[in-house]
Amino acid sequence: MVLQASDVTLRDRAVRVGDRICIGRRAQPAVTLVIDDKLLSGMHASIVWGSDGFELIDHDSKNGSFVDGERVQRKRLVEGAVLRLGIHLFEFAVSAERVDSFDGSVKGDETHALAGRSAALRGVVSAIDALAGDDRPVLLVGELGAGKEAAGRRLHSLNGRSGDFVSLACTTSSPGNAARLLFGDPSDESDVVGRSIGGTRIVPAEVGLFARANHGTLLLDGVDMLDRQTQERILQFIRTRLLELPSGERVLLDVHVIGASEVDIEPLVDDGSFSPELFECLRDRTIELTPLRARRGDIPVLVPRVWADISRGGAVQVSATALEKLVLYDWPMNVREVVSVLARVYATAGPVEVLRSAHLPAQIRQRGHQETADQLRASAVSVQLVPSRDELTTLLEKFHGDVAALASFFSMNKRQVYHWLKRHDLKLSAFRKTLS
């Protein structure tokens, strides 16, 4: 798939390799794909099929061939490898078809978290659309910044609800405060404002978010962080649609409840910190959002759209080296980090016409070739240490998959450990077997 090209007719195009393809700047018998790029040699490089799979071979080109940010002479290609030849950028896939870019984001979502072209993103959007028109609860599972709110907003829009889209960031609210925000508290004379509430309006403290979301949608972002008592009250509402107000009055409300979590909830059910009944209400309608590092081909679509919002309509081109580094970086905070990085670039460099490598933060410029675990650990936007996959694996083996013991070792709560397990795609069952 062509991610970056000077010729717009090449962009988003799937170039079929067959058994062999030779790329160069000049038409000659051996060159099967001619690209007008002054940084390419006449016969620059070939991709060939051999006994060990596909391999890139550089034909002693002047400016080199790069695979995943590293200049190479010969390199076996794996699924998702990023190739840079001249100012052209490619993503290697065993099978691919041209796929037009799209943006599944709706009004109110400025992250464009659902913008891209990848099959993974199209699968997520299709799953969202399949659940539209139904008022049963939904569970969204995905890493921080992967687009859970964007998915919730799309569901709300497709459902055609007349009420508001309201969200509560459960991770930033203490258990008692979360309950007051959800159900109201007449004893609180202050008004509630801040990031705990999805929106900018001032909400009187005696009016809970459930009441505010009547005929609309309520997103519980970080539902796994709520205490059991609050979970039980939410479960009761889902079953009855009746909400007991602080005054004691019971009212019938029409609220579509969406839960969102960064971690798999089932292990939380097993250790008693999440209601099994509430989990059963959510699990059959679960959508898993793919992290950005697993859909790198979406980044060339995402970046200019986010930039346009930040710059209030401005357009930007991205140089091949800058795009290469953006694509190879693993984005620990996903789309949220893309928005943050581009906002900082705009604040310091202004409305540039071409986004170059020099504009990017050091952690993106310098670590495009590093392993995912190293990027996660060293991320400049991460607020706390994230152990590498190898470190976590060693400790899981040492503690036989005991999450409580691992949390104690790091002086963290168990939920943080579950976040790390999700991040590194580690399953507790693989380590608990060692007990037998």
Coordinates of C-alpha atoms in Angstrom, one line a residue:
M1 CA 0.0 0.0 0.0
V2 CA 1.4 3.4 -1.0
L3 CA 1.2 5.7 2.1
Q4 CA 3.1 8.7 0.6
A5 CA 3.7 9.7 -2.9
S6 CA 4.4 12.8 -4.9
D7 CA 2.0 11.5 -7.6
V8 CA -1.5 11.7 -6.1
T9 CA -2.7 8.8 -8.4
L10 CA -0.3 6.5 -6.5
R11 CA -1.5 7.4 -3.0
D12 CA -3.7 4.7 -1.3
R13 CA -2.9 2.4 -4.2
A14 CA -2.2 -1.2 -3.6
V15 CA 0.8 -2.2 -5.7
R16 CA 0.9 -6.0 -6.4
V17 CA 4.3 -7.6 -6.2
G18 CA 3.7 -11.1 -7.6
D19 CA 6.9 -13.0 -7.6
R20 CA 9.0 -9.9 -8.2
I21 CA 8.7 -6.2 -8.6
C22 CA 11.6 -3.8 -9.4
I23 CA 11.2 -0.1 -8.6
G24 CA 13.2 2.6 -10.3
R25 CA 13.1 6.1 -11.7
R26 CA 13.8 5.3 -15.3
A27 CA 11.9 3.0 -17.7
Q28 CA 14.1 0.0 -18.6
P29 CA 13.5 -3.7 -19.1
A30 CA 14.2 -4.7 -15.5
V31 CA 12.1 -2.0 -13.9
T32 CA 8.4 -2.9 -13.5
L33 CA 7.3 0.1 -11.5
V34 CA 8.6 3.4 -12.7
I35 CA 8.2 6.3 -10.2
D36 CA 9.1 9.9 -10.9
D37 CA 11.2 10.6 -7.8
K38 CA 14.5 12.4 -8.1
L39 CA 15.8 10.6 -5.0
L40 CA 15.3 7.2 -6.6
S41 CA 18.1 5.5 -8.7
G42 CA 17.3 4.3 -12.2
M43 CA 17.0 0.8 -10.9
H44 CA 16.6 1.3 -7.1
A45 CA 15.3 -1.8 -5.4
S46 CA 13.3 -5.0 -5.9
I47 CA 10.9 -7.0 -3.8
V48 CA 11.2 -10.7 -4.5
W49 CA 9.6 -13.9 -3.4
G50 CA 12.0 -16.6 -2.1
S51 CA 12.2 -19.6 0.1
D52 CA 12.0 -17.5 3.2
G53 CA 9.2 -15.2 2.0
F54 CA 9.4 -11.8 0.5
E55 CA 12.6 -9.9 0.6
L56 CA 13.7 -6.3 -0.3
I57 CA 16.9 -6.1 -2.2
D58 CA 18.6 -2.7 -2.7
H59 CA 20.5 -2.3 -6.0
D60 CA 23.3 -0.2 -4.6
S61 CA 21.0 2.9 -4.8
K62 CA 22.6 6.3 -4.1
N63 CA 20.0 7.3 -1.4
G64 CA 19.3 3.9 0.0
S65 CA 16.3 1.8 0.8
F66 CA 14.8 1.8 4.3
V67 CA 12.8 -0.8 6.1
D68 CA 11.2 0.3 9.4
G69 CA 13.5 3.3 9.6
E70 CA 16.7 1.4 9.0
R71 CA 18.8 1.6 5.9
V72 CA 19.2 -2.0 4.5
Q73 CA 20.9 -3.8 1.6
R74 CA 18.7 -6.9 2.0
K75 CA 15.8 -7.4 4.4
R76 CA 13.1 -10.0 4.8
L77 CA 9.7 -8.3 4.9
V78 CA 7.1 -9.0 7.5
E79 CA 3.5 -8.0 7.6
G80 CA 3.2 -4.3 8.3
A81 CA 6.8 -3.4 7.4
V82 CA 7.2 0.2 6.4
L83 CA 9.4 0.9 3.4
R84 CA 10.9 4.3 2.3
L85 CA 12.3 4.6 -1.2
G86 CA 13.1 8.2 -2.1
I87 CA 10.2 10.3 -0.9
H88 CA 7.8 7.4 -1.3
L89 CA 6.5 5.5 1.7
F90 CA 4.9 2.0 1.5
E91 CA 3.3 -0.4 4.0
F92 CA 4.0 -4.1 3.1
A93 CA 1.1 -6.5 3.3
V94 CA 0.8 -10.1 2.0
S95 CA -2.5 -9.2 0.5
A96 CA -4.1 -5.8 0.1
E97 CA -6.5 -3.9 -2.1
R98 CA -6.9 -0.3 -2.6
V99 CA -9.1 1.2 0.1
D100 CA -10.3 4.7 0.0
S101 CA -9.9 6.8 3.2
F102 CA -12.9 7.7 5.3
D103 CA -13.8 9.5 8.5
G104 CA -16.3 7.8 10.7
S105 CA -16.2 10.5 13.4
V106 CA -19.3 12.6 14.0
K107 CA -20.0 16.1 15.2
G108 CA -18.5 16.8 18.6
D109 CA -15.4 14.6 18.1
E110 CA -12.4 16.7 17.2
T111 CA -9.9 13.8 17.5
H112 CA -10.9 12.1 14.2
A113 CA -10.2 8.9 16.1
L114 CA -12.3 7.0 13.5
A115 CA -10.5 8.4 10.5
G116 CA -8.3 6.1 8.3
R117 CA -8.4 3.4 5.7
S118 CA -7.4 0.2 7.5
A119 CA -9.4 -3.0 7.6
A120 CA -9.2 -2.9 11.4
L121 CA -10.8 0.5 11.6
R122 CA -13.5 -0.4 9.1
G123 CA -14.2 -3.4 11.3
V124 CA -14.7 -1.2 14.4
V125 CA -16.9 1.2 12.5
S126 CA -19.0 -1.7 11.1
A127 CA -19.4 -3.1 14.6
I128 CA -20.5 0.2 15.9
D129 CA -23.1 0.6 13.1
A130 CA -24.4 -2.9 13.7
L131 CA -25.4 -2.0 17.2
A132 CA -27.1 1.2 16.2
G133 CA -30.9 1.5 16.7
D134 CA -30.8 -0.6 19.9
D135 CA -31.1 0.8 23.5
R136 CA -29.4 -2.1 25.2
P137 CA -26.1 -1.3 27.0
V138 CA -22.8 -1.4 25.1
L139 CA -19.2 -2.0 26.3
L140 CA -16.3 -0.3 24.6
V141 CA -12.9 -1.7 25.3
G142 CA -9.7 0.0 24.2
E143 CA -6.5 1.6 25.4
L144 CA -6.3 5.2 26.6
G145 CA -6.9 7.5 23.7
A146 CA -7.9 4.8 21.2
G147 CA -11.3 6.4 20.4
K148 CA -13.8 5.1 22.9
E149 CA -15.6 8.4 23.2
A150 CA -15.6 8.8 19.4
A151 CA -17.2 5.4 19.2
G152 CA -19.8 6.4 21.8
R153 CA -20.6 9.6 20.0
R154 CA -21.1 7.7 16.7
L155 CA -23.5 5.3 18.4
H156 CA -25.4 8.3 19.9
S157 CA -25.6 10.0 16.5
L158 CA -26.8 6.8 14.7
N159 CA -29.4 6.2 17.3
G160 CA -30.9 9.5 16.6
R161 CA -31.5 10.4 20.2
S162 CA -33.0 13.8 21.0
G163 CA -31.2 14.2 24.3
D164 CA -27.5 15.0 25.0
F165 CA -24.4 12.9 24.8
V166 CA -23.1 13.0 28.3
S167 CA -19.9 11.4 29.6
L168 CA -18.3 10.8 33.0
A169 CA -14.6 10.2 33.3
C170 CA -14.8 7.7 36.1
T171 CA -11.0 7.4 36.4
T172 CA -10.7 11.1 37.5
S173 CA -13.5 10.9 40.1
S174 CA -13.4 9.4 43.5
P175 CA -16.0 6.6 44.1
G176 CA -18.2 8.9 46.3
N177 CA -17.9 11.8 43.8
A178 CA -18.7 9.6 40.8
A179 CA -22.0 8.5 42.6
R180 CA -22.9 12.1 43.3
L181 CA -22.3 13.1 39.7
L182 CA -24.3 10.3 38.4
F183 CA -27.3 10.4 40.7
G184 CA -27.2 13.9 42.1
D185 CA -26.6 15.3 45.6
P186 CA -29.0 17.9 47.0
S187 CA -26.7 18.6 49.9
D188 CA -24.0 20.0 47.6
E189 CA -24.6 23.7 47.0
S190 CA -21.9 24.1 44.4
D191 CA -22.2 23.6 40.7
V192 CA -20.2 20.9 39.0
V193 CA -17.8 21.9 36.3
G194 CA -14.7 20.2 34.9
R195 CA -13.3 17.3 33.0
S196 CA -15.3 14.8 35.0
I197 CA -18.3 15.9 32.9
G198 CA -18.4 15.3 29.1
G199 CA -19.2 18.9 28.0
T200 CA -18.6 22.4 29.0
R201 CA -21.9 23.4 30.6
I202 CA -22.4 24.1 34.3
V203 CA -24.6 21.5 35.9
P204 CA -26.4 22.1 39.2
A205 CA -25.1 19.6 41.8
E206 CA -28.6 18.3 42.6
V207 CA -29.1 17.2 38.9
G208 CA -27.3 13.9 38.3
L209 CA -25.9 13.0 34.9
F210 CA -28.4 10.2 34.5
A211 CA -31.2 12.9 34.6
R212 CA -29.2 15.1 32.3
A213 CA -28.8 12.3 29.7
N214 CA -32.6 11.6 29.6
H215 CA -33.5 10.7 25.9
G216 CA -29.8 10.7 25.2
T217 CA -26.6 8.7 25.9
L218 CA -24.5 8.3 29.0
L219 CA -20.9 7.2 28.5
L220 CA -19.2 5.8 31.7
D221 CA -15.6 6.1 30.6
G222 CA -13.6 3.9 33.0
V223 CA -16.6 2.0 34.3
D224 CA -14.2 -0.6 35.8
M225 CA -13.1 2.1 38.2
L226 CA -16.5 2.5 39.9
D227 CA -17.1 1.0 43.3
R228 CA -19.4 -2.0 43.6
Q229 CA -22.2 0.0 45.2
T230 CA -22.3 2.4 42.3
Q231 CA -22.1 -0.5 39.9
E232 CA -25.2 -2.0 41.6
R233 CA -27.1 1.2 41.3
I234 CA -26.3 1.4 37.6
L235 CA -27.4 -2.2 37.1
Q236 CA -30.7 -1.5 38.8
F237 CA -31.3 1.4 36.5
I238 CA -30.5 -0.7 33.4
R239 CA -33.0 -3.3 34.5
T240 CA -35.8 -1.0 35.5
R241 CA -35.2 2.3 33.8
L242 CA -36.2 3.9 37.1
L243 CA -34.0 6.4 38.8
E244 CA -34.4 7.3 42.4
L245 CA -33.8 11.0 42.8
P246 CA -32.1 12.4 45.9
S247 CA -35.6 13.6 47.0
G248 CA -36.7 9.9 47.1
E249 CA -38.9 10.3 44.0
R250 CA -38.6 7.5 41.4
V251 CA -38.7 8.7 37.8
L252 CA -38.7 6.8 34.5
L253 CA -35.8 7.8 32.2
D254 CA -34.8 6.9 28.7
V255 CA -31.0 6.7 28.8
H256 CA -28.7 4.6 26.6
V257 CA -25.9 3.4 28.8
I258 CA -22.4 2.8 27.3
G259 CA -19.6 1.5 29.5
A260 CA -16.0 2.0 28.5
S261 CA -12.8 0.4 29.9
E262 CA -9.1 0.3 29.1
V263 CA -8.9 -3.3 30.4
D264 CA -10.7 -6.6 30.0
I265 CA -13.3 -6.6 32.7
E266 CA -13.6 -10.4 33.2
P267 CA -10.5 -10.7 35.4
L268 CA -12.0 -7.9 37.6
V269 CA -15.2 -10.0 37.9
D270 CA -13.0 -13.0 39.0
D271 CA -11.3 -11.1 41.8
G272 CA -14.6 -9.5 43.0
S273 CA -14.0 -5.9 42.1
F274 CA -16.6 -5.8 39.3
S275 CA -20.3 -6.8 39.4
P276 CA -20.8 -10.1 37.5
E277 CA -24.4 -9.1 36.8
L278 CA -23.4 -5.8 35.3
F279 CA -20.7 -7.5 33.3
E280 CA -23.3 -9.9 31.9
C281 CA -25.4 -6.9 30.8
L282 CA -22.5 -5.5 28.9
R283 CA -20.4 -8.4 27.5
D284 CA -22.7 -9.5 24.6
R285 CA -22.5 -6.1 23.0
T286 CA -18.7 -5.5 23.3
I287 CA -16.7 -3.6 20.8
E288 CA -12.9 -3.7 21.0
L289 CA -11.1 -0.7 19.6
T290 CA -7.8 -1.4 17.8
P291 CA -4.7 0.6 19.1
L292 CA -3.2 3.0 16.6
R293 CA 0.1 1.0 16.5
A294 CA -1.9 -1.9 15.0
R295 CA -3.3 0.3 12.2
R296 CA -0.3 2.3 11.0
G297 CA -1.8 2.9 7.6
D298 CA -4.4 5.2 9.2
I299 CA -1.9 7.7 10.3
P300 CA -1.4 9.4 6.9
V301 CA -5.2 10.0 6.9
L302 CA -5.4 11.0 10.5
V303 CA -2.6 13.6 10.7
P304 CA -3.9 16.1 8.1
R305 CA -7.5 16.0 9.5
V306 CA -6.3 16.6 13.0
W307 CA -4.0 19.4 11.7
A308 CA -7.0 21.0 9.9
D309 CA -8.9 21.2 13.1
I310 CA -6.0 22.5 15.2
S311 CA -5.2 25.2 12.5
R312 CA -8.8 26.0 11.9
G313 CA -8.9 24.7 8.3
G314 CA -5.3 24.9 7.4
A315 CA -3.8 22.2 5.1
V316 CA -0.4 20.6 5.6
Q317 CA 1.8 18.3 3.6
V318 CA 4.0 15.7 5.5
S319 CA 7.5 15.0 4.3
A320 CA 8.4 11.3 3.7
T321 CA 10.9 11.2 6.6
A322 CA 8.4 12.8 9.0
L323 CA 5.6 10.5 7.9
E324 CA 8.0 7.5 8.3
K325 CA 8.7 8.5 11.9
L326 CA 5.0 9.2 12.6
V327 CA 4.1 5.8 11.2
L328 CA 6.8 3.9 13.0
Y329 CA 6.2 5.5 16.4
D330 CA 3.9 3.3 18.5
W331 CA 1.7 6.1 20.1
P332 CA 1.3 4.8 23.7
M333 CA -1.6 7.3 24.2
N334 CA -3.0 6.5 20.7
V335 CA -5.0 9.2 18.9
R336 CA -5.1 11.4 22.0
E337 CA -1.3 11.6 21.7
V338 CA -1.5 12.5 18.0
V339 CA -3.7 15.5 18.8
S340 CA -1.4 16.5 21.6
V341 CA 1.8 16.3 19.5
L342 CA 0.3 18.2 16.5
A343 CA -1.1 20.9 18.9
R344 CA 2.4 21.4 20.3
V345 CA 3.9 21.6 16.8
Y346 CA 1.4 24.2 15.7
A347 CA 1.9 26.2 18.9
T348 CA 5.7 26.3 18.4
A349 CA 6.1 26.3 14.6
G350 CA 2.8 27.9 13.5
P351 CA 0.9 27.1 10.3
V352 CA 3.7 25.4 8.4
E353 CA 3.0 24.2 4.8
V354 CA 5.1 21.1 5.2
L355 CA 5.5 19.1 8.4
R356 CA 9.1 17.9 8.6
S357 CA 11.0 15.6 10.9
A358 CA 12.6 18.5 12.7
H359 CA 9.1 19.7 13.8
L360 CA 8.5 16.5 15.7
P361 CA 9.2 15.9 19.4
A362 CA 12.5 14.0 20.2
Q363 CA 10.8 10.8 21.3
I364 CA 9.3 10.5 17.8
R365 CA 12.3 11.6 15.8
Q366 CA 14.8 9.4 17.7
R367 CA 12.9 6.2 18.5
G368 CA 11.2 5.2 15.2
H369 CA 13.3 2.1 15.1
Q370 CA 12.9 1.0 18.7
E371 CA 10.7 -1.9 20.0
T372 CA 7.2 -1.2 21.1
A373 CA 8.0 -2.0 24.8
D374 CA 10.9 0.5 24.8
Q375 CA 8.7 3.2 23.3
L376 CA 6.1 2.5 25.9
R377 CA 8.6 2.7 28.7
A378 CA 10.3 5.9 27.6
S379 CA 7.2 7.8 26.3
A380 CA 7.5 11.4 27.2
V381 CA 3.7 11.6 27.7
S382 CA 3.5 8.6 30.1
V383 CA 2.9 9.7 33.6
Q384 CA 4.3 6.6 35.2
L385 CA 6.7 3.8 34.6
V386 CA 5.4 1.1 32.2
P387 CA 7.4 -2.1 32.6
S388 CA 8.6 -3.7 29.4
R389 CA 6.9 -6.9 28.2
D390 CA 9.9 -9.0 29.2
E391 CA 10.0 -7.5 32.7
L392 CA 6.3 -8.1 33.2
T393 CA 6.6 -11.6 31.9
T394 CA 9.5 -12.4 34.3
L395 CA 7.5 -11.0 37.3
L396 CA 4.3 -12.9 36.3
E397 CA 6.3 -16.1 36.2
K398 CA 7.8 -15.3 39.6
F399 CA 4.4 -14.5 41.2
H400 CA 2.5 -17.3 39.3
G401 CA 0.1 -14.8 37.8
D402 CA -0.9 -13.4 41.2
V403 CA -2.1 -9.8 40.3
A404 CA -2.3 -8.8 43.9
A405 CA 1.3 -9.7 44.5
L406 CA 2.4 -8.0 41.4
A407 CA 0.5 -4.8 42.3
S408 CA 2.1 -4.9 45.8
F409 CA 5.6 -5.3 44.2
F410 CA 5.1 -2.1 42.1
S411 CA 3.1 -0.3 44.9
M412 CA 0.3 0.1 42.4
N413 CA -3.4 -0.9 42.5
K414 CA -4.5 -4.1 40.6
R415 CA -6.2 -2.1 37.9
Q416 CA -2.9 -0.6 36.9
V417 CA -1.5 -4.1 36.5
Y418 CA -4.5 -5.0 34.3
H419 CA -3.7 -2.0 32.1
W420 CA -0.2 -3.2 31.6
L421 CA -1.4 -6.7 30.8
K422 CA -3.7 -5.3 28.2
R423 CA -1.0 -3.1 26.8
H424 CA 1.4 -6.0 26.3
D425 CA -1.3 -8.5 25.3
L426 CA -0.4 -10.9 28.2
K427 CA -2.9 -13.5 29.5
L428 CA -2.9 -14.4 33.2
S429 CA -4.0 -17.9 32.4
A430 CA -0.6 -18.7 30.8
F431 CA 1.2 -18.0 34.1
R432 CA -1.4 -19.4 36.5
K433 CA -0.9 -22.8 35.0
T434 CA 2.4 -23.0 36.6
L435 CA 0.7 -23.5 39.9
S436 CA -0.5 -27.0 39.0

